[in-house]
């Protein structure tokens, strides 16, 4: 997938999809890095030969690649480069042109499971829309949405694709949902992610300046390649209220838990939630104490959450930035498919749960799929955004970026929640955190730049801000030592 997701329009890059439609297994990343860092054609060929020799890959076996791109101006040029490589290696390929990243993941799984017992869907963009819309209609049989959901598409590929999906859905009056699509200008690539989109809303903690939403209106924002979504609304006091990935995870986990109970499957299916250290402590407390579900914490990065979620029968994972999905194990799918309901109410819950397994794109976080999931849950509960927000109160938090001389001197453990190096740094942080009510803070190095990100939360906004700045001071001190070396 040729995309740079939520990054500025001048950036571009590549996301690699594994044969089952999942994100690339982490063990393959060093090989991709070696290819990317080859300085000459000769070095590239050398790395290629080294790889297939070491892994005993038969290079004469037929190879097939499918690819797509988002709306960035540099996309067609990168496609030409890719085509040169595919032709040079006699690789069979299919160019799906413009797609969202999750749509390409869907197509990979459909392609490689076709004709097997794990067949995932029709191998086409139309098949994607038909699968989601059919599941949505089935999941909405005993529910009704309220009002319109306004979706900011970041002026990216999600705009035209959401417009296409809406054609397959029924309106709110007909038992479906009314969707208003905004920020969908794909004809001016420079507008991509500019003053709009999920990343803007999450980091700026405000609606896009172009928003005309009234208090109480249900709003959502996608990112540039439509694999992230966050919800938000303006409350009656005209305050901006964010419903981020943590909120979507708790909403989905609670709903699936309820369906398990109502269908009579609760004792047969384990449900778990996967979070990172950036998840708000209030969401963690709500999941463990109110929903009474287990939580696993992983290092930052969707690839870690995705693989951890596969350990549960039903694994719910979302990063706070809005990237996430729900995974159903093969055993869970079989258990749901073969369950015999004992009453009409159990049959209704089972039908909704079955539809939900098809509504959710299980290959990767998918903003369009997640949008429909949230709409289904809110409709079943009869909730507006304020009801959703009221399930728990987030602890005030602050995220600070600290530039350092060498990020590699900052090493972590415990899913990146504690520093092992530099020595004494964690002790200083622990000492500080103990002075704040409901205090929590950690520091982790950026994966792409010489900077360390400091997260802090506490009982009040002033305490969270103060704790973040003081922990940032500790990082600066040790980062300065690293620079002087």
Coordinates of C-alpha atoms in Angstrom, one line a residue:
X1 CA 0.0 0.0 0.0
X2 CA 1.5 3.3 -1.1
X3 CA 0.6 5.8 1.5
X4 CA 1.9 8.0 4.3
X5 CA -1.4 7.7 6.3
X6 CA -1.8 10.8 8.6
X7 CA 1.4 12.5 7.5
X8 CA 1.6 15.7 5.5
X9 CA 0.7 15.5 1.8
X10 CA 4.4 15.9 0.7
X11 CA 5.3 12.7 2.5
X12 CA 4.8 9.2 1.1
X13 CA 5.7 5.6 2.0
X14 CA 4.8 2.0 1.8
X15 CA 2.8 -0.3 4.1
X16 CA 3.4 -4.0 3.6
X17 CA 0.6 -6.5 4.0
X18 CA 1.3 -10.2 4.9
X19 CA -0.4 -13.0 2.9
X20 CA -3.3 -13.4 5.3
X21 CA -4.1 -9.7 5.1
X22 CA -2.6 -8.8 8.5
X23 CA 0.2 -6.3 9.1
X24 CA 3.7 -7.6 8.2
X25 CA 5.2 -9.9 10.8
X26 CA 7.8 -7.9 12.7
X27 CA 10.5 -10.5 12.0
X28 CA 10.4 -9.4 8.3
X29 CA 11.1 -5.7 9.0
X30 CA 14.9 -6.0 9.1
X31 CA 14.9 -7.4 5.6
X32 CA 12.7 -4.6 4.3
X33 CA 15.0 -2.1 6.1
X34 CA 18.1 -3.6 4.5
X35 CA 16.5 -3.3 1.0
X36 CA 15.4 0.3 1.6
X37 CA 18.9 1.3 2.8
X38 CA 20.8 -0.3 -0.1
X39 CA 22.8 2.6 -1.6
X40 CA 23.3 1.2 -5.0
X41 CA 21.7 -1.2 -7.5
X42 CA 24.5 -3.7 -6.8
X43 CA 23.9 -3.5 -3.0
X44 CA 20.2 -4.1 -3.6
X45 CA 20.8 -7.2 -5.7
X46 CA 23.3 -8.4 -3.0
X47 CA 20.7 -8.1 -0.3
X48 CA 18.1 -9.8 -2.4
X49 CA 20.4 -12.8 -3.1
X50 CA 21.4 -12.9 0.6
X51 CA 17.8 -13.0 1.6
X52 CA 16.6 -15.8 -0.6
X53 CA 19.7 -17.9 0.1
X54 CA 19.5 -17.6 3.9
X55 CA 15.7 -18.3 3.9
X56 CA 15.9 -20.9 1.2
X57 CA 13.3 -19.2 -1.0
X58 CA 12.7 -20.7 -4.4
X59 CA 12.9 -17.6 -6.6
X60 CA 11.7 -19.5 -9.6
X61 CA 8.3 -20.1 -7.9
X62 CA 5.5 -17.8 -9.2
X63 CA 5.1 -14.6 -7.2
X64 CA 2.0 -12.4 -7.1
X65 CA 1.6 -8.9 -5.6
X66 CA -1.5 -6.7 -5.4
X67 CA -1.2 -3.0 -4.6
X68 CA -3.0 0.3 -4.4
X69 CA -2.3 3.9 -3.4
X70 CA -3.9 6.8 -1.6
X71 CA -4.5 10.3 -3.2
X72 CA -1.1 11.8 -2.7
X73 CA 0.4 13.6 -5.8
X74 CA 3.6 11.4 -5.6
X75 CA 1.6 8.2 -5.7
X76 CA 1.6 7.6 -9.4
X77 CA 5.4 8.1 -9.6
X78 CA 6.0 5.5 -6.8
X79 CA 3.6 3.1 -8.6
X80 CA 5.8 3.4 -11.7
X81 CA 8.9 2.5 -9.6
X82 CA 7.0 -0.5 -8.2
X83 CA 6.0 -1.7 -11.6
X84 CA 9.6 -1.5 -12.8
X85 CA 10.6 -3.9 -9.9
X86 CA 7.6 -6.2 -10.5
X87 CA 8.4 -6.5 -14.2
X88 CA 12.1 -7.0 -13.5
X89 CA 11.3 -10.0 -11.2
X90 CA 8.6 -11.4 -13.5
X91 CA 6.1 -11.0 -10.7
X92 CA 2.3 -11.2 -11.5
X93 CA 0.5 -8.2 -10.2
X94 CA -2.9 -6.4 -9.9
X95 CA -3.1 -2.6 -9.6
X96 CA -6.2 -1.7 -7.6
X97 CA -5.6 2.0 -8.2
X98 CA -7.1 4.2 -5.4
X99 CA -8.1 2.3 -2.2
X100 CA -8.1 2.8 1.5
X101 CA -5.3 0.8 3.3
X102 CA -7.9 -1.5 5.0
X103 CA -9.5 -2.2 1.7
X104 CA -6.2 -3.6 0.4
X105 CA -5.8 -5.7 3.5
X106 CA -9.3 -7.1 2.9
X107 CA -8.5 -7.9 -0.7
X108 CA -5.2 -9.7 0.2
X109 CA -7.1 -12.0 2.7
X110 CA -9.9 -12.6 0.2
X111 CA -7.4 -13.5 -2.6
X112 CA -5.5 -16.0 -0.5
X113 CA -8.5 -17.6 1.3
X114 CA -10.7 -18.0 -1.8
X115 CA -11.9 -21.6 -2.2
X116 CA -10.9 -22.5 1.4
X117 CA -12.9 -23.0 4.5
X118 CA -11.7 -19.6 5.7
X119 CA -13.0 -17.7 2.6
X120 CA -13.3 -14.1 3.8
X121 CA -15.3 -12.4 1.0
X122 CA -15.5 -11.6 -2.7
X123 CA -12.2 -10.5 -4.2
X124 CA -13.3 -7.0 -5.3
X125 CA -13.9 -3.5 -4.0
X126 CA -17.6 -4.1 -4.5
X127 CA -17.3 -7.3 -2.4
X128 CA -15.9 -5.1 0.5
X129 CA -18.9 -2.8 0.3
X130 CA -21.4 -5.6 0.0
X131 CA -19.9 -7.5 3.0
X132 CA -20.0 -4.5 5.3
X133 CA -23.4 -3.2 4.2
X134 CA -25.1 -6.6 4.5
X135 CA -23.7 -7.1 8.0
X136 CA -24.7 -3.6 9.0
X137 CA -28.3 -4.2 7.9
X138 CA -28.4 -7.5 9.9
X139 CA -26.9 -5.9 13.0
X140 CA -29.4 -3.1 12.9
X141 CA -32.5 -5.3 12.8
X142 CA -33.5 -4.5 16.4
X143 CA -32.1 -1.0 16.6
X144 CA -32.5 2.5 15.2
X145 CA -29.9 5.3 14.8
X146 CA -30.6 8.9 15.9
X147 CA -29.8 11.9 13.8
X148 CA -26.9 12.2 11.3
X149 CA -23.2 11.3 11.8
X150 CA -20.9 13.9 10.1
X151 CA -17.7 12.3 8.9
X152 CA -14.5 14.4 8.2
X153 CA -12.5 12.4 5.6
X154 CA -9.2 14.3 5.9
X155 CA -9.5 15.3 2.2
X156 CA -8.1 11.8 1.6
X157 CA -9.1 8.5 -0.1
X158 CA -11.7 7.8 2.6
X159 CA -14.0 10.5 1.2
X160 CA -14.8 8.8 -2.2
X161 CA -14.8 5.4 -0.6
X162 CA -17.2 6.3 2.2
X163 CA -19.4 7.9 -0.5
X164 CA -19.4 4.6 -2.3
X165 CA -20.2 2.6 0.9
X166 CA -23.1 4.9 1.7
X167 CA -24.7 3.8 -1.6
X168 CA -25.0 0.3 -0.2
X169 CA -26.6 1.4 3.1
X170 CA -30.2 2.3 3.9
X171 CA -31.1 5.7 5.3
X172 CA -31.9 6.3 8.9
X173 CA -35.6 6.5 8.1
X174 CA -35.3 3.0 6.5
X175 CA -33.6 1.5 9.5
X176 CA -30.0 2.4 8.5
X177 CA -27.9 5.5 9.1
X178 CA -27.6 9.0 7.7
X179 CA -24.0 9.9 6.9
X180 CA -22.9 13.5 6.0
X181 CA -19.5 13.4 4.3
X182 CA -17.2 16.5 4.7
X183 CA -13.6 17.3 3.9
X184 CA -13.5 15.1 0.9
X185 CA -11.5 17.2 -1.6
X186 CA -9.2 14.7 -3.2
X187 CA -8.6 16.9 -6.3
X188 CA -6.2 19.2 -4.4
X189 CA -3.6 16.8 -2.9
X190 CA -2.2 19.6 -0.7
X191 CA -5.4 19.7 1.4
X192 CA -4.8 16.1 2.6
X193 CA -4.7 16.0 6.4
X194 CA -4.5 19.8 6.5
X195 CA -6.5 21.3 9.4
X196 CA -8.6 18.2 9.4
X197 CA -8.5 14.4 10.0
X198 CA -8.2 12.1 13.0
X199 CA -4.6 13.1 13.8
X200 CA -5.5 16.8 13.8
X201 CA -8.6 16.3 16.0
X202 CA -6.7 14.0 18.5
X203 CA -3.6 16.2 18.8
X204 CA -5.3 19.6 18.7
X205 CA -8.2 18.5 20.9
X206 CA -10.6 20.4 18.7
X207 CA -12.9 20.0 15.7
X208 CA -11.6 20.9 12.3
X209 CA -12.0 24.7 11.7
X210 CA -14.3 23.9 8.8
X211 CA -16.7 22.1 11.2
X212 CA -20.3 23.4 11.3
X213 CA -21.5 20.9 13.9
X214 CA -24.1 22.1 16.4
X215 CA -23.9 21.1 20.1
X216 CA -24.8 17.4 20.5
X217 CA -24.1 16.5 16.8
X218 CA -22.3 13.2 16.3
X219 CA -19.0 13.7 14.5
X220 CA -16.1 11.5 13.4
X221 CA -12.8 12.1 11.7
X222 CA -10.8 9.6 9.5
X223 CA -7.1 9.9 8.7
X224 CA -5.5 10.1 5.2
X225 CA -5.7 6.4 4.3
X226 CA -8.8 5.6 6.5
X227 CA -7.3 3.2 9.0
X228 CA -8.0 5.5 12.0
X229 CA -11.2 7.0 13.4
X230 CA -12.0 9.2 16.4
X231 CA -15.5 10.5 17.4
X232 CA -16.2 13.8 19.1
X233 CA -19.0 16.3 19.8
X234 CA -19.6 19.8 21.2
X235 CA -21.5 19.6 24.6
X236 CA -24.3 21.9 25.8
X237 CA -21.7 24.2 27.3
X238 CA -20.0 24.5 24.0
X239 CA -17.0 22.4 25.1
X240 CA -15.2 20.0 22.7
X241 CA -15.5 16.4 23.8
X242 CA -13.2 13.7 22.2
X243 CA -14.3 10.1 22.0
X244 CA -10.9 8.5 21.0
X245 CA -9.7 4.9 20.5
X246 CA -9.8 4.2 24.2
X247 CA -13.5 5.1 24.2
X248 CA -14.2 3.0 21.1
X249 CA -12.4 0.0 22.7
X250 CA -14.5 0.2 25.9
X251 CA -17.7 0.7 23.9
X252 CA -17.0 -2.4 21.7
X253 CA -15.8 -4.6 24.6
X254 CA -18.9 -3.7 26.7
X255 CA -21.2 -4.4 23.7
X256 CA -19.6 -7.7 22.8
X257 CA -19.7 -8.8 26.5
X258 CA -23.4 -8.0 26.6
X259 CA -24.0 -10.0 23.4
X260 CA -22.1 -12.9 24.9
X261 CA -24.3 -12.8 28.0
X262 CA -27.6 -12.4 26.1
X263 CA -26.8 -15.1 23.6
X264 CA -25.7 -17.6 26.2
X265 CA -22.1 -17.7 25.0
X266 CA -20.4 -15.8 27.8
X267 CA -19.0 -19.0 29.4
X268 CA -17.6 -20.3 26.1
X269 CA -15.8 -17.2 24.8
X270 CA -13.0 -15.2 26.5
X271 CA -13.0 -11.5 25.7
X272 CA -9.9 -9.4 26.3
X273 CA -8.7 -5.9 25.7
X274 CA -5.3 -4.9 24.5
X275 CA -3.9 -1.4 25.2
X276 CA -0.6 0.5 25.2
X277 CA 0.9 2.6 28.0
X278 CA -0.8 5.7 26.3
X279 CA -4.3 4.4 27.2
X280 CA -5.9 6.7 29.7
X281 CA -5.8 5.1 33.2
X282 CA -9.5 5.7 33.6
X283 CA -10.3 3.5 30.6
X284 CA -8.1 0.8 32.1
X285 CA -9.9 1.0 35.4
X286 CA -13.3 0.9 33.7
X287 CA -12.4 -2.2 31.7
X288 CA -11.0 -4.1 34.7
X289 CA -13.4 -3.0 37.4
X290 CA -16.7 -2.3 35.6
X291 CA -16.5 -4.7 32.6
X292 CA -14.4 -7.1 34.6
X293 CA -12.4 -8.0 31.5
X294 CA -8.6 -8.8 31.3
X295 CA -6.2 -6.3 29.8
X296 CA -2.9 -6.9 28.1
X297 CA -0.5 -4.0 27.7
X298 CA 1.9 -4.0 24.8
X299 CA 4.6 -1.7 23.4
X300 CA 3.3 1.1 21.2
X301 CA 2.5 0.1 17.6
X302 CA -0.5 -1.6 16.1
X303 CA 1.5 -4.6 15.0
X304 CA 2.0 -5.4 18.7
X305 CA -1.6 -4.9 19.7
X306 CA -2.9 -7.0 16.8
X307 CA -0.8 -10.0 17.6
X308 CA -1.6 -9.8 21.3
X309 CA -5.3 -9.6 20.5
X310 CA -5.1 -12.9 18.7
X311 CA -4.5 -14.7 22.0
X312 CA -8.1 -14.1 23.1
X313 CA -11.3 -15.7 21.6
X314 CA -12.4 -12.2 21.1
X315 CA -9.6 -9.6 21.2
X316 CA -10.4 -5.9 21.2
X317 CA -7.6 -3.5 20.5
X318 CA -7.5 0.3 19.8
X319 CA -4.7 2.8 20.2
X320 CA -5.8 6.1 21.6
X321 CA -5.2 7.6 18.1
X322 CA -8.2 5.6 16.8
X323 CA -6.5 2.8 15.0
X324 CA -7.9 -0.6 16.0
X325 CA -10.3 -3.4 15.4
X326 CA -11.7 -6.6 17.0
X327 CA -10.4 -10.1 16.2
X328 CA -12.4 -13.3 16.5
X329 CA -10.4 -16.5 16.7
X330 CA -11.3 -19.4 14.4
X331 CA -12.6 -21.2 17.5
X332 CA -14.8 -18.2 18.4
X333 CA -16.2 -18.0 14.9
X334 CA -17.0 -21.8 15.0
X335 CA -18.6 -21.5 18.5
X336 CA -20.8 -18.6 17.4
X337 CA -21.8 -20.4 14.2
X338 CA -22.8 -23.6 15.9
X339 CA -24.4 -22.2 19.0
X340 CA -28.1 -23.2 19.5
X341 CA -30.0 -20.4 21.2
X342 CA -32.5 -21.4 23.9
X343 CA -34.9 -18.5 23.6
X344 CA -36.0 -15.8 21.1
X345 CA -33.9 -13.2 23.0
X346 CA -30.9 -15.4 22.8
X347 CA -31.5 -15.9 19.1
X348 CA -31.7 -12.1 18.6
X349 CA -28.4 -11.5 20.5
X350 CA -26.8 -14.3 18.5
X351 CA -27.9 -12.9 15.2
X352 CA -26.4 -9.5 16.1
X353 CA -23.2 -11.1 17.3
X354 CA -22.9 -13.1 14.1
X355 CA -23.5 -9.9 12.0
X356 CA -20.9 -8.1 14.0
X357 CA -18.2 -10.7 13.1
X358 CA -18.7 -9.7 9.4
X359 CA -19.2 -6.0 10.1
X360 CA -15.7 -5.7 11.6
X361 CA -12.7 -5.8 9.3
X362 CA -10.6 -8.3 11.2
X363 CA -7.5 -7.9 9.0
X364 CA -6.5 -4.4 10.3
X365 CA -8.0 -1.2 11.9
X366 CA -10.5 0.1 9.4
X367 CA -12.2 3.5 9.8
X368 CA -15.2 2.7 7.6
X369 CA -15.8 -0.6 9.3
X370 CA -15.3 0.9 12.8
X371 CA -17.7 3.8 11.9
X372 CA -20.5 1.3 11.2
X373 CA -19.6 -0.7 14.4
X374 CA -19.9 2.4 16.6
X375 CA -23.2 3.4 14.9
X376 CA -24.6 -0.1 15.5
X377 CA -23.6 -0.1 19.2
X378 CA -25.0 3.5 19.9
X379 CA -28.2 2.5 18.1
X380 CA -28.7 -0.7 20.2
X381 CA -28.0 1.2 23.4
X382 CA -30.1 4.2 22.4
X383 CA -27.2 6.5 23.2
X384 CA -26.1 9.9 22.0
X385 CA -22.4 11.0 22.3
X386 CA -23.0 12.4 25.8
X387 CA -24.3 9.1 27.1
X388 CA -21.2 7.4 25.7
X389 CA -18.9 10.0 27.3
X390 CA -20.6 9.5 30.7
X391 CA -19.4 5.9 31.1
X392 CA -16.2 7.1 32.8
X393 CA -14.2 10.3 33.2
X394 CA -10.8 10.5 31.7
X395 CA -7.9 11.4 33.9
X396 CA -6.4 14.7 32.8
X397 CA -3.2 14.0 30.8
X398 CA -0.4 15.7 28.9
X399 CA 1.9 14.4 26.2
X400 CA 5.2 16.3 25.8
X401 CA 7.9 15.8 23.1
X402 CA 11.5 16.3 24.3
X403 CA 14.4 16.6 21.8
X404 CA 17.5 14.6 22.9
X405 CA 21.0 14.1 21.6
X406 CA 20.6 10.3 21.1
X407 CA 17.2 8.6 21.6
X408 CA 18.9 5.2 21.6
X409 CA 20.2 5.7 25.2
X410 CA 16.6 5.5 26.4
X411 CA 15.7 1.8 26.8
X412 CA 12.4 0.5 28.3
X413 CA 10.7 -2.6 29.8
X414 CA 7.2 -3.5 31.0
X415 CA 5.6 -2.6 27.6
X416 CA 7.5 0.7 27.5
X417 CA 6.2 1.9 30.9
X418 CA 9.5 1.9 32.7
X419 CA 13.0 3.0 31.7
X420 CA 15.9 0.6 32.3
X421 CA 18.4 3.1 30.9
X422 CA 19.7 5.7 31.5
X423 CA 20.4 4.3 35.0
X424 CA 18.7 6.3 37.8
X425 CA 16.2 8.0 35.5
X426 CA 13.3 5.7 36.4
X427 CA 14.0 6.1 40.1
X428 CA 13.7 9.9 39.7
X429 CA 10.5 9.5 37.7
X430 CA 9.0 7.1 40.4
X431 CA 9.9 9.6 43.1
X432 CA 8.1 12.4 41.3
X433 CA 5.0 10.4 40.4
X434 CA 4.5 9.5 44.1
X435 CA 3.9 13.1 44.9
X436 CA 0.8 13.4 42.7
X437 CA -2.8 12.2 43.2
X438 CA -3.5 9.4 40.7
X439 CA -0.1 10.2 39.2
X440 CA 1.3 8.1 36.3
X441 CA 4.1 9.0 33.9
X442 CA 6.5 7.3 31.5
X443 CA 9.0 8.3 28.9
X444 CA 9.7 6.4 25.7
X445 CA 12.0 7.1 22.8
X446 CA 10.5 8.0 19.4
X447 CA 11.0 5.3 16.7
X448 CA 11.8 7.8 14.0
X449 CA 13.6 10.9 15.5
X450 CA 15.9 11.9 18.3
X451 CA 13.2 12.7 20.7
X452 CA 11.6 11.2 23.7
X453 CA 7.8 11.4 24.4
X454 CA 6.7 11.9 27.9
X455 CA 3.2 11.0 29.0
X456 CA 1.7 12.1 32.3
X457 CA -1.7 11.9 33.9
X458 CA -3.0 12.9 37.4
X459 CA -6.2 13.9 39.2
X460 CA -6.2 17.5 37.9
X461 CA -5.2 19.3 34.8
X462 CA -2.7 21.4 36.7
X463 CA -1.1 18.3 38.3
X464 CA -0.9 16.5 35.0
X465 CA 0.8 19.5 33.3
X466 CA 3.2 19.9 36.2
X467 CA 4.1 16.3 36.3
X468 CA 4.7 16.1 32.5
X469 CA 7.0 19.1 32.6
X470 CA 9.0 17.8 35.5
X471 CA 9.5 14.4 34.0
X472 CA 10.5 16.2 30.7
X473 CA 13.1 18.0 32.8
X474 CA 14.5 14.6 33.9
X475 CA 14.6 13.4 30.3
X476 CA 16.3 16.6 29.2
X477 CA 19.0 16.2 31.9
X478 CA 19.8 12.6 30.8
X479 CA 19.3 13.4 27.1
X480 CA 21.8 16.2 27.6
X481 CA 24.3 13.8 29.1
X482 CA 23.8 11.6 26.0
X483 CA 24.5 14.6 23.8
X484 CA 27.7 15.5 25.6
X485 CA 29.1 12.1 24.8

